[in-house]
mmCIF file of C-alpha atoms and ligand atoms in Angstrom:
data_model
loop_
_atom_site.group_PDB
_atom_site.id
_atom_site.type_symbol
_atom_site.label_atom_id
_atom_site.label_comp_id
_atom_site.label_asym_id
_atom_site.label_seq_id
_atom_site.Cartn_x
_atom_site.Cartn_y
_atom_site.Cartn_z
ATOM 1 C CA MET A 1 17.818 10.673 -12.610
ATOM 2 C CA THR A 2 17.503 12.440 -9.256
ATOM 3 C CA ILE A 3 15.450 11.007 -6.422
ATOM 4 C CA TRP A 4 12.641 13.453 -7.238
ATOM 5 C CA ASP A 5 11.959 11.695 -10.553
ATOM 6 C CA THR A 6 10.364 8.799 -8.719
ATOM 7 C CA LEU A 7 7.564 11.061 -7.436
ATOM 8 C CA VAL A 8 5.208 10.600 -10.361
ATOM 9 C CA GLY A 9 2.846 13.464 -11.138
ATOM 10 C CA GLN A 10 3.632 15.344 -7.910
ATOM 11 C CA ALA A 11 5.230 18.540 -9.212
ATOM 12 C CA PRO A 12 3.947 20.895 -6.441
ATOM 13 C CA VAL A 13 5.130 18.454 -3.752
ATOM 14 C CA VAL A 14 8.582 18.187 -5.331
ATOM 15 C CA THR A 15 8.889 21.979 -5.485
ATOM 16 C CA ALA A 16 7.961 22.348 -1.803
ATOM 17 C CA LEU A 17 10.324 19.593 -0.644
ATOM 18 C CA GLN A 18 13.231 20.875 -2.737
ATOM 19 C CA ALA A 19 12.728 24.331 -1.230
ATOM 20 C CA ALA A 20 12.755 22.818 2.268
ATOM 21 C CA VAL A 21 15.960 20.890 1.549
ATOM 22 C CA SER A 22 17.623 24.130 0.563
ATOM 23 C CA GLY A 23 16.425 25.696 3.821
ATOM 24 C CA ARG A 24 13.216 27.485 2.830
ATOM 25 C CA GLY A 25 10.296 26.272 4.923
ATOM 26 C CA MET A 26 12.189 23.567 6.765
ATOM 27 C CA THR A 27 10.582 22.304 9.957
ATOM 28 C CA HIS A 28 10.899 19.424 12.438
ATOM 29 C CA SER A 29 7.765 17.448 11.713
ATOM 30 C CA TRP A 30 6.024 16.666 8.484
ATOM 31 C CA LEU A 31 2.876 14.791 7.573
ATOM 32 C CA PHE A 32 2.729 13.103 4.160
ATOM 33 C CA THR A 33 -0.770 12.173 3.057
ATOM 34 C CA GLY A 34 -2.167 10.672 -0.116
ATOM 35 C CA PRO A 35 -4.320 7.832 -1.407
ATOM 36 C CA PRO A 36 -2.838 4.318 -1.538
ATOM 37 C CA GLY A 37 -0.264 4.021 -4.293
ATOM 38 C CA SER A 38 0.224 7.759 -4.747
ATOM 39 C CA GLY A 39 3.641 7.238 -3.190
ATOM 40 C CA ARG A 40 3.387 9.013 0.160
ATOM 41 C CA SER A 41 6.046 6.854 1.814
ATOM 42 C CA ASN A 42 8.243 7.098 -1.290
ATOM 43 C CA ALA A 43 7.962 10.845 -1.061
ATOM 44 C CA ALA A 44 8.934 10.748 2.618
ATOM 45 C CA LEU A 45 11.904 8.494 1.851
ATOM 46 C CA ALA A 46 13.034 10.691 -1.041
ATOM 47 C CA PHE A 47 12.853 13.691 1.268
ATOM 48 C CA ALA A 48 14.827 11.820 3.940
ATOM 49 C CA ALA A 49 17.490 11.004 1.338
ATOM 50 C CA ALA A 50 17.611 14.577 0.091
ATOM 51 C CA LEU A 51 18.123 15.808 3.646
ATOM 52 C CA GLN A 52 21.167 13.511 3.957
ATOM 53 C CA CYS A 53 22.545 14.104 0.452
ATOM 54 C CA PRO A 54 25.263 16.760 0.117
ATOM 55 C CA ASN A 55 23.676 17.717 -3.219
ATOM 56 C CA GLY A 56 20.065 17.876 -2.088
ATOM 57 C CA GLY A 57 18.963 14.538 -3.532
ATOM 58 C CA CYS A 58 21.217 13.629 -6.472
ATOM 59 C CA GLY A 59 20.137 9.994 -6.435
ATOM 60 C CA GLU A 60 23.718 8.902 -7.114
ATOM 61 C CA CYS A 61 25.698 9.303 -3.914
ATOM 62 C CA GLN A 62 26.074 6.927 -0.983
ATOM 63 C CA ASP A 63 23.814 9.007 1.270
ATOM 64 C CA CYS A 64 20.999 8.893 -1.279
ATOM 65 C CA HIS A 65 21.461 5.216 -1.936
ATOM 66 C CA LEU A 66 21.637 4.137 1.714
ATOM 67 C CA SER A 67 18.640 6.296 2.629
ATOM 68 C CA LEU A 68 16.457 4.855 -0.105
ATOM 69 C CA VAL A 69 17.230 1.228 0.755
ATOM 70 C CA GLY A 70 16.738 1.910 4.457
ATOM 71 C CA SER A 71 20.333 1.395 5.639
ATOM 72 C CA HIS A 72 21.442 4.964 6.264
ATOM 73 C CA PRO A 73 22.601 5.314 9.880
ATOM 74 C CA ASP A 74 20.682 8.581 10.240
ATOM 75 C CA VAL A 75 17.457 7.480 8.606
ATOM 76 C CA THR A 76 15.166 5.235 10.644
ATOM 77 C CA VAL A 77 12.077 3.868 8.948
ATOM 78 C CA VAL A 78 9.214 2.271 10.842
ATOM 79 C CA ARG A 79 6.965 0.174 8.665
ATOM 80 C CA THR A 80 4.661 -2.370 10.109
ATOM 81 C CA ASP A 81 2.870 -5.517 9.084
ATOM 82 C CA LYS A 82 0.824 -5.315 12.212
ATOM 83 C CA LEU A 83 -2.501 -3.581 12.473
ATOM 84 C CA SER A 84 -1.147 -1.136 15.022
ATOM 85 C CA ILE A 85 2.132 0.426 16.143
ATOM 86 C CA GLY A 86 2.580 0.139 19.887
ATOM 87 C CA VAL A 87 4.036 2.422 22.506
ATOM 88 C CA ASP A 88 7.245 0.394 22.935
ATOM 89 C CA GLU A 89 8.160 0.811 19.314
ATOM 90 C CA VAL A 90 7.607 4.551 19.505
ATOM 91 C CA ARG A 91 9.575 4.903 22.749
ATOM 92 C CA ASP A 92 12.442 3.124 21.035
ATOM 93 C CA LEU A 93 12.220 5.592 18.193
ATOM 94 C CA VAL A 94 12.094 8.582 20.510
ATOM 95 C CA ARG A 95 15.250 7.341 22.252
ATOM 96 C CA ARG A 96 16.986 7.048 18.903
ATOM 97 C CA ALA A 97 15.831 10.547 17.971
ATOM 98 C CA ALA A 98 17.586 11.891 21.035
ATOM 99 C CA LEU A 99 20.964 10.642 19.808
ATOM 100 C CA ALA A 100 23.210 12.912 17.783
ATOM 101 C CA PRO A 101 23.336 11.989 14.100
ATOM 102 C CA VAL A 102 26.242 9.829 12.956
ATOM 103 C CA GLY A 103 26.874 11.993 9.907
ATOM 104 C CA ALA A 104 26.962 15.727 9.501
ATOM 105 C CA ALA A 105 23.292 16.167 8.726
ATOM 106 C CA ARG A 106 20.168 15.292 10.689
ATOM 107 C CA GLN A 107 18.485 12.257 12.155
ATOM 108 C CA VAL A 108 15.409 11.527 10.079
ATOM 109 C CA LEU A 109 12.679 9.304 11.517
ATOM 110 C CA VAL A 110 10.024 8.043 9.149
ATOM 111 C CA ILE A 111 6.789 6.433 10.360
ATOM 112 C CA GLU A 112 5.126 4.924 7.303
ATOM 113 C CA ASP A 113 1.787 4.023 8.852
ATOM 114 C CA ALA A 114 1.313 6.778 11.373
ATOM 115 C CA ASP A 115 -2.433 6.159 11.178
ATOM 116 C CA ARG A 116 -1.790 2.867 12.976
ATOM 117 C CA LEU A 117 -0.263 4.401 16.104
ATOM 118 C CA THR A 118 -2.140 3.343 19.215
ATOM 119 C CA GLU A 119 -3.312 6.205 21.416
ATOM 120 C CA GLN A 120 -0.487 5.557 23.881
ATOM 121 C CA ALA A 121 2.038 5.432 21.060
ATOM 122 C CA ALA A 122 0.703 8.660 19.603
ATOM 123 C CA ASN A 123 1.067 10.367 22.974
ATOM 124 C CA ALA A 124 4.659 9.187 23.305
ATOM 125 C CA LEU A 125 5.335 10.581 19.845
ATOM 126 C CA LEU A 126 3.604 13.847 20.666
ATOM 127 C CA LYS A 127 6.057 14.539 23.496
ATOM 128 C CA ALA A 128 8.980 14.105 21.122
ATOM 129 C CA ILE A 129 7.431 16.329 18.486
ATOM 130 C CA GLU A 130 6.569 19.007 21.030
ATOM 131 C CA GLU A 131 10.176 19.343 22.101
ATOM 132 C CA PRO A 132 12.163 18.827 18.907
ATOM 133 C CA THR A 133 15.930 18.840 18.917
ATOM 134 C CA ASP A 134 17.790 20.792 16.250
ATOM 135 C CA HIS A 135 19.057 17.692 14.558
ATOM 136 C CA THR A 136 15.838 15.661 14.362
ATOM 137 C CA VAL A 137 13.208 15.530 11.617
ATOM 138 C CA TRP A 138 10.028 13.437 11.896
ATOM 139 C CA LEU A 139 8.247 12.340 8.735
ATOM 140 C CA LEU A 140 4.826 10.799 9.299
ATOM 141 C CA CYS A 141 2.761 9.150 6.566
ATOM 142 C CA ALA A 142 -0.967 8.483 6.575
ATOM 143 C CA PRO A 143 -3.807 8.209 4.049
ATOM 144 C CA THR A 144 -5.464 11.445 5.173
ATOM 145 C CA VAL A 145 -4.863 14.260 7.656
ATOM 146 C CA GLU A 146 -7.904 13.075 9.660
ATOM 147 C CA ASP A 147 -6.123 9.784 10.407
ATOM 148 C CA ILE A 148 -3.734 11.604 12.738
ATOM 149 C CA LEU A 149 -4.529 13.011 16.199
ATOM 150 C CA PRO A 150 -5.210 16.768 16.020
ATOM 151 C CA THR A 151 -2.538 17.418 18.658
ATOM 152 C CA ILE A 152 0.079 15.804 16.436
ATOM 153 C CA ARG A 153 -1.046 17.105 13.090
ATOM 154 C CA SER A 154 -1.232 20.682 14.389
ATOM 155 C CA ARG A 155 2.538 20.504 14.814
ATOM 156 C CA CYS A 156 3.236 19.129 11.341
ATOM 157 C CA ARG A 157 3.702 20.728 7.980
ATOM 158 C CA PHE A 158 1.437 18.983 5.433
ATOM 159 C CA VAL A 159 2.535 17.429 2.173
ATOM 160 C CA GLY A 160 -0.477 16.217 0.214
ATOM 161 C CA LEU A 161 0.081 13.820 -2.647
ATOM 162 C CA THR A 162 -2.609 13.345 -5.251
ATOM 163 C CA THR A 163 -3.436 10.395 -7.487
ATOM 164 C CA PRO A 164 -1.200 10.720 -10.545
ATOM 165 C CA THR A 165 -2.928 10.926 -13.924
ATOM 166 C CA THR A 166 -2.897 8.066 -16.430
ATOM 167 C CA ALA A 167 -0.661 10.177 -18.680
ATOM 168 C CA ASP A 168 1.836 10.747 -15.841
ATOM 169 C CA VAL A 169 2.000 7.054 -14.991
ATOM 170 C CA THR A 170 2.288 6.019 -18.657
ATOM 171 C CA ALA A 171 5.172 8.431 -19.222
ATOM 172 C CA TYR A 172 6.898 7.229 -16.060
ATOM 173 C CA LEU A 173 6.678 3.537 -17.005
ATOM 174 C CA MET A 174 8.071 4.286 -20.467
ATOM 175 C CA ARG A 175 10.868 6.545 -19.261
ATOM 176 C CA VAL A 176 12.050 4.746 -16.136
ATOM 177 C CA ASP A 177 11.197 1.097 -16.801
ATOM 178 C CA GLY A 178 11.445 1.157 -20.592
ATOM 179 C CA VAL A 179 7.924 -0.273 -20.987
ATOM 180 C CA PRO A 180 6.481 -0.115 -24.537
ATOM 181 C CA GLU A 181 3.761 2.517 -24.938
ATOM 182 C CA ALA A 182 0.735 0.255 -25.390
ATOM 183 C CA LEU A 183 1.587 -1.824 -22.341
ATOM 184 C CA ALA A 184 2.466 1.267 -20.293
ATOM 185 C CA SER A 185 -0.842 2.859 -21.160
ATOM 186 C CA TYR A 186 -2.770 -0.309 -20.269
ATOM 187 C CA ALA A 187 -0.947 -0.653 -16.938
ATOM 188 C CA ALA A 188 -1.482 3.024 -16.100
ATOM 189 C CA ARG A 189 -5.211 2.840 -16.804
ATOM 190 C CA ALA A 190 -5.743 -0.488 -15.046
ATOM 191 C CA SER A 191 -3.855 0.627 -11.938
ATOM 192 C CA GLN A 192 -6.027 3.743 -11.581
ATOM 193 C CA GLY A 193 -3.008 5.797 -10.565
ATOM 194 C CA HIS A 194 -1.418 3.297 -8.178
ATOM 195 C CA ILE A 195 2.270 3.358 -9.160
ATOM 196 C CA GLY A 196 3.355 0.091 -7.551
ATOM 197 C CA ARG A 197 0.415 -1.706 -9.073
ATOM 198 C CA ALA A 198 1.102 -0.150 -12.490
ATOM 199 C CA ARG A 199 4.695 -1.362 -12.394
ATOM 200 C CA ALA A 200 3.631 -4.879 -11.407
ATOM 201 C CA LEU A 201 1.075 -4.983 -14.226
ATOM 202 C CA ALA A 202 3.636 -3.747 -16.734
ATOM 203 C CA ARG A 203 6.321 -6.140 -15.572
ATOM 204 C CA ASP A 204 4.535 -9.365 -14.759
ATOM 205 C CA GLU A 205 2.259 -11.396 -16.981
ATOM 206 C CA ALA A 206 0.882 -13.435 -14.083
ATOM 207 C CA THR A 207 -0.311 -10.213 -12.440
ATOM 208 C CA ARG A 208 -2.030 -9.195 -15.674
ATOM 209 C CA ASN A 209 -3.697 -12.606 -15.923
ATOM 210 C CA ARG A 210 -4.950 -12.446 -12.356
ATOM 211 C CA ARG A 211 -6.441 -9.036 -12.994
ATOM 212 C CA ARG A 212 -8.043 -10.228 -16.190
ATOM 213 C CA ASP A 213 -9.754 -13.044 -14.261
ATOM 214 C CA VAL A 214 -11.143 -10.620 -11.679
ATOM 215 C CA VAL A 215 -12.540 -8.105 -14.159
ATOM 216 C CA ALA A 216 -14.184 -10.980 -16.045
ATOM 217 C CA TYR A 217 -16.493 -11.736 -13.070
ATOM 218 C CA PRO A 218 -19.182 -9.035 -13.442
ATOM 219 C CA VAL A 219 -20.868 -10.214 -16.657
ATOM 220 C CA ARG A 220 -20.833 -13.796 -15.413
ATOM 221 C CA LEU A 221 -22.573 -13.190 -12.112
ATOM 222 C CA THR A 222 -26.014 -14.160 -13.346
ATOM 223 C CA SER A 223 -26.917 -16.980 -10.948
ATOM 224 C CA LEU A 224 -26.600 -17.892 -7.309
ATOM 225 C CA GLY A 225 -24.108 -20.646 -8.165
ATOM 226 C CA ALA A 226 -21.968 -18.336 -10.275
ATOM 227 C CA CYS A 227 -21.841 -15.791 -7.426
ATOM 228 C CA LEU A 228 -20.801 -18.327 -4.799
ATOM 229 C CA ASN A 229 -18.229 -19.824 -7.157
ATOM 230 C CA ALA A 230 -16.789 -16.428 -7.887
ATOM 231 C CA ALA A 231 -16.508 -15.714 -4.156
ATOM 232 C CA SER A 232 -14.646 -18.913 -3.349
ATOM 233 C CA ASN A 233 -12.447 -18.595 -6.425
ATOM 234 C CA PHE A 234 -11.564 -14.975 -5.644
ATOM 235 C CA HIS A 235 -10.828 -15.907 -2.033
ATOM 236 C CA GLU A 236 -8.558 -18.763 -3.055
ATOM 237 C CA VAL A 237 -6.630 -16.935 -5.766
ATOM 238 C CA THR A 238 -5.965 -13.909 -3.575
ATOM 239 C CA GLN A 239 -4.814 -16.169 -0.768
ATOM 240 C CA GLU A 240 -2.358 -17.921 -3.071
ATOM 241 C CA GLU A 241 -0.993 -14.628 -4.299
ATOM 242 C CA ALA A 242 -0.562 -13.318 -0.746
ATOM 243 C CA GLN A 243 1.034 -16.573 0.330
ATOM 244 C CA ALA A 244 3.580 -16.369 -2.473
ATOM 245 C CA ILE A 245 4.719 -12.997 -1.142
ATOM 246 C CA THR A 246 4.833 -13.961 2.528
ATOM 247 C CA ASP A 247 6.458 -17.387 2.031
ATOM 248 C CA ASP A 248 9.673 -15.742 0.855
ATOM 249 C CA LEU A 249 9.671 -13.272 3.737
ATOM 250 C CA ASP A 250 8.885 -16.004 6.272
ATOM 251 C CA ALA A 251 11.716 -18.207 5.051
ATOM 252 C CA ARG A 252 14.180 -15.332 5.271
ATOM 253 C CA ASP A 253 13.079 -14.517 8.836
ATOM 254 C CA LYS A 254 13.573 -18.148 9.834
ATOM 255 C CA VAL A 255 17.133 -18.146 8.498
ATOM 256 C CA ASP A 256 17.850 -14.953 10.425
ATOM 257 C CA LEU A 257 16.327 -16.342 13.603
ATOM 258 C CA ASP A 258 18.306 -19.575 13.378
ATOM 259 C CA ALA A 259 21.482 -17.630 12.788
ATOM 260 C CA ALA A 260 20.768 -15.361 15.750
ATOM 261 C CA TYR A 261 20.360 -18.385 18.059
ATOM 262 C CA GLY A 262 23.248 -20.313 16.546
ATOM 263 C CA VAL A 263 20.928 -23.087 15.453
ATOM 264 C CA VAL A 264 22.353 -25.506 12.927
ATOM 265 C CA GLU A 265 20.597 -28.418 11.270
ATOM 266 C CA ARG A 266 19.974 -31.266 13.738
ATOM 267 C CA GLY A 267 21.923 -29.264 16.287
ATOM 268 C CA ARG A 268 20.862 -28.479 19.813
ATOM 269 C CA ARG A 269 18.458 -25.571 20.335
ATOM 270 C CA PRO A 270 19.085 -23.089 23.113
ATOM 271 C CA ARG A 271 16.221 -22.855 25.618
ATOM 272 C CA GLU A 272 15.199 -19.370 24.415
ATOM 273 C CA TYR A 273 14.780 -20.586 20.852
ATOM 274 C CA ALA A 274 11.329 -22.182 21.168
ATOM 275 C CA PRO A 275 9.511 -19.112 22.515
ATOM 276 C CA ALA A 276 11.283 -16.901 19.956
ATOM 277 C CA LEU A 277 10.188 -19.244 17.200
ATOM 278 C CA ALA A 278 6.614 -19.268 18.487
ATOM 279 C CA ALA A 279 6.552 -15.461 18.616
ATOM 280 C CA MET A 280 7.875 -15.291 15.073
ATOM 281 C CA GLN A 281 5.266 -17.720 13.808
ATOM 282 C CA LYS A 282 2.532 -15.689 15.436
ATOM 283 C CA ALA A 283 3.831 -12.522 13.763
ATOM 284 C CA HIS A 284 3.925 -14.359 10.452
ATOM 285 C CA LYS A 285 0.270 -15.331 10.799
ATOM 286 C CA THR A 286 -0.658 -11.697 11.338
ATOM 287 C CA ARG A 287 1.416 -10.676 8.348
ATOM 288 C CA ALA A 288 -0.155 -13.317 6.109
ATOM 289 C CA LYS A 289 -3.619 -12.180 7.103
ATOM 290 C CA ARG A 290 -2.847 -8.567 6.394
ATOM 291 C CA ARG A 291 -1.200 -9.386 3.072
ATOM 292 C CA HIS A 292 -4.260 -11.362 2.047
ATOM 293 C CA LEU A 293 -6.493 -8.421 2.874
ATOM 294 C CA ASP A 294 -4.217 -6.138 0.836
ATOM 295 C CA VAL A 295 -4.466 -8.416 -2.180
ATOM 296 C CA ILE A 296 -8.244 -8.716 -1.780
ATOM 297 C CA ASP A 297 -8.516 -4.968 -1.498
ATOM 298 C CA ARG A 298 -6.713 -4.450 -4.777
ATOM 299 C CA GLY A 299 -8.923 -7.022 -6.471
ATOM 300 C CA LEU A 300 -12.013 -5.224 -5.186
ATOM 301 C CA MET A 301 -10.806 -1.980 -6.740
ATOM 302 C CA ASP A 302 -10.349 -3.809 -10.053
ATOM 303 C CA LEU A 303 -13.854 -5.204 -9.746
ATOM 304 C CA ALA A 304 -15.338 -1.786 -8.986
ATOM 305 C CA SER A 305 -13.579 -0.341 -12.037
ATOM 306 C CA VAL A 306 -15.716 -2.515 -14.342
ATOM 307 C CA TYR A 307 -18.967 -1.112 -12.909
ATOM 308 C CA ARG A 308 -17.543 2.384 -13.108
ATOM 309 C CA ASP A 309 -16.824 1.752 -16.784
ATOM 310 C CA ALA A 310 -20.347 0.445 -17.366
ATOM 311 C CA ILE A 311 -21.773 3.624 -15.844
ATOM 312 C CA SER A 312 -19.479 5.852 -17.945
ATOM 313 C CA LEU A 313 -20.550 4.019 -21.067
ATOM 314 C CA THR A 314 -24.271 4.437 -20.366
ATOM 315 C CA LEU A 315 -23.881 8.083 -19.459
ATOM 316 C CA GLY A 316 -21.584 8.721 -22.418
ATOM 317 C CA ALA A 317 -18.858 10.159 -20.194
ATOM 318 C CA PRO A 318 -15.881 11.493 -22.155
ATOM 319 C CA GLY A 319 -12.504 9.780 -22.013
ATOM 320 C CA GLY A 320 -11.523 6.143 -22.345
ATOM 321 C CA LEU A 321 -12.553 3.260 -20.123
ATOM 322 C CA ILE A 322 -10.330 1.915 -17.351
ATOM 323 C CA ASN A 323 -10.870 -1.515 -18.910
ATOM 324 C CA GLU A 324 -10.681 -0.413 -22.534
ATOM 325 C CA GLU A 325 -9.530 -3.869 -23.675
ATOM 326 C CA MET A 326 -12.858 -5.416 -22.649
ATOM 327 C CA ARG A 327 -15.172 -2.750 -24.019
ATOM 328 C CA GLY A 328 -17.510 -5.432 -25.412
ATOM 329 C CA GLU A 329 -18.127 -7.007 -22.003
ATOM 330 C CA VAL A 330 -18.490 -3.614 -20.389
ATOM 331 C CA ALA A 331 -21.145 -2.742 -22.962
ATOM 332 C CA GLU A 332 -22.946 -5.979 -22.164
ATOM 333 C CA LEU A 333 -22.879 -5.124 -18.475
ATOM 334 C CA ALA A 334 -24.138 -1.620 -19.235
ATOM 335 C CA ARG A 335 -27.126 -3.129 -21.058
ATOM 336 C CA ALA A 336 -27.854 -5.535 -18.205
ATOM 337 C CA SER A 337 -28.488 -2.895 -15.551
ATOM 338 C CA SER A 338 -29.096 0.812 -15.026
ATOM 339 C CA PRO A 339 -26.359 3.141 -13.777
ATOM 340 C CA GLU A 340 -28.199 3.253 -10.421
ATOM 341 C CA GLY A 341 -27.990 -0.532 -10.224
ATOM 342 C CA HIS A 342 -24.281 -0.433 -10.923
ATOM 343 C CA LEU A 343 -23.792 2.292 -8.324
ATOM 344 C CA ARG A 344 -25.442 -0.017 -5.795
ATOM 345 C CA ARG A 345 -23.006 -2.743 -6.850
ATOM 346 C CA ILE A 346 -20.046 -0.441 -6.263
ATOM 347 C CA ASP A 347 -21.526 0.317 -2.826
ATOM 348 C CA ALA A 348 -21.737 -3.417 -2.106
ATOM 349 C CA ILE A 349 -18.029 -3.720 -2.919
ATOM 350 C CA PHE A 350 -17.172 -0.950 -0.474
ATOM 351 C CA VAL A 351 -19.379 -2.481 2.197
ATOM 352 C CA ALA A 352 -17.552 -5.805 1.844
ATOM 353 C CA ARG A 353 -14.240 -3.984 2.035
ATOM 354 C CA GLU A 354 -15.275 -2.226 5.227
ATOM 355 C CA GLN A 355 -16.551 -5.466 6.767
ATOM 356 C CA MET A 356 -13.193 -7.162 6.205
ATOM 357 C CA LEU A 357 -10.833 -4.298 6.965
ATOM 358 C CA GLU A 358 -12.677 -2.574 9.801
ATOM 359 C CA PHE A 359 -14.892 -5.213 11.357
ATOM 360 C CA ASN A 360 -12.840 -8.379 10.906
ATOM 361 C CA VAL A 361 -15.602 -10.252 9.110
ATOM 362 C CA PRO A 362 -14.070 -13.457 7.657
ATOM 363 C CA PRO A 363 -13.154 -12.633 4.035
ATOM 364 C CA LEU A 364 -15.016 -15.543 2.429
ATOM 365 C CA LEU A 365 -18.232 -14.597 4.185
ATOM 366 C CA ALA A 366 -17.980 -10.950 3.163
ATOM 367 C CA LEU A 367 -17.095 -11.919 -0.402
ATOM 368 C CA GLU A 368 -20.068 -14.244 -0.695
ATOM 369 C CA SER A 369 -22.616 -11.658 0.297
ATOM 370 C CA MET A 370 -20.864 -9.126 -1.940
ATOM 371 C CA MET A 371 -20.903 -11.365 -5.021
ATOM 372 C CA LEU A 372 -24.604 -12.048 -4.457
ATOM 373 C CA ALA A 373 -25.236 -8.301 -4.393
ATOM 374 C CA LEU A 374 -23.369 -7.975 -7.708
ATOM 375 C CA ARG A 375 -25.696 -10.344 -9.509
ATOM 376 C CA VAL A 376 -27.082 -9.125 -12.831
ATOM 377 C CA PRO A 377 -30.135 -10.466 -14.714
ATOM 378 C CA ARG A 378 -29.353 -13.264 -17.125
ATOM 379 C CA ARG A 379 -29.154 -12.107 -20.739
ATOM 380 C CA SER A 380 -32.254 -12.774 -22.788
ATOM 381 C CA VAL A 381 -31.451 -15.268 -25.505
ATOM 382 C CA GLY A 382 -31.088 -13.912 -29.008
HETATM 383 ZN ZN1 ZN B 1 22.839 12.217 -3.205
#
């Protein structure tokens, strides 16, 4: 398996990157775009590895391995849990870019969330990209081209990833993870082309159960009480899931911090320890909040998929449902409201998403008004 095999359903991208690795169409700055889960940062990392690999991305050698896990001395990856990437971080990166590579190849600098660069940070980056050195390659990742300042993107070569098809994801899960076909096909459909999500659904029963609970909401939202319950339940469950992820990370950071300050149990703390600890705790709060929003966001996409299915069913759209395993409930939902009504419900989901992600509305508040907008008439008895 070469490193290119991990880019699911992205044949044109793989062809272009392989050509660049072998010297055709190589340039100093690249912009990887694609919807969440399409693997834009994976693609950038694979490309970084291939640029270091003596065999153009074999997936087996030390250069490939170190690049992919983020420990290659000539591959620097910036990924952030913060909502923005500041100018100091970018200046640091630009300084590193100026150094000669340790190995024979190039310095590769990957910015995973280039859409989160502050204006100042973007300007610092622009200077570096405007005057590239021979041995430096910048790989920027963002959801869309529009997320990047025109001055920066005009200097980049574009690599656009698309959402992989259900068939592509199914085949990938079977081939690489050895997932049985029925489960692979379920996970591929339910993930709607999000590879990481598909793998989690295929691998982890708890993830499947959580999804099943979320997609069960729509038919039950028939009263005010049910809507408010659903909102608080959804808020709580997503928070627990996010917490489970961040707890591990937080604990590891604490161990590292203690080690860095020579702190042992019951021992004396150096004076600089307390402010460092406070700063770390503040960063952890930010991370927890963002993680929670990520988990909510994914749940909202699952929720929207049920209404999409209901519309497809009413309109007799060809192809299977995203939630094939609950066709009966989807049919019930389709009977309860017109396609226009369900379209308005999908809109309400996107409004809630925007309120939380863009306007910092407290999640529970946004979820409550969303669930109320999702209400469907109670079934007539009989
Ligand atoms: Zn290699």
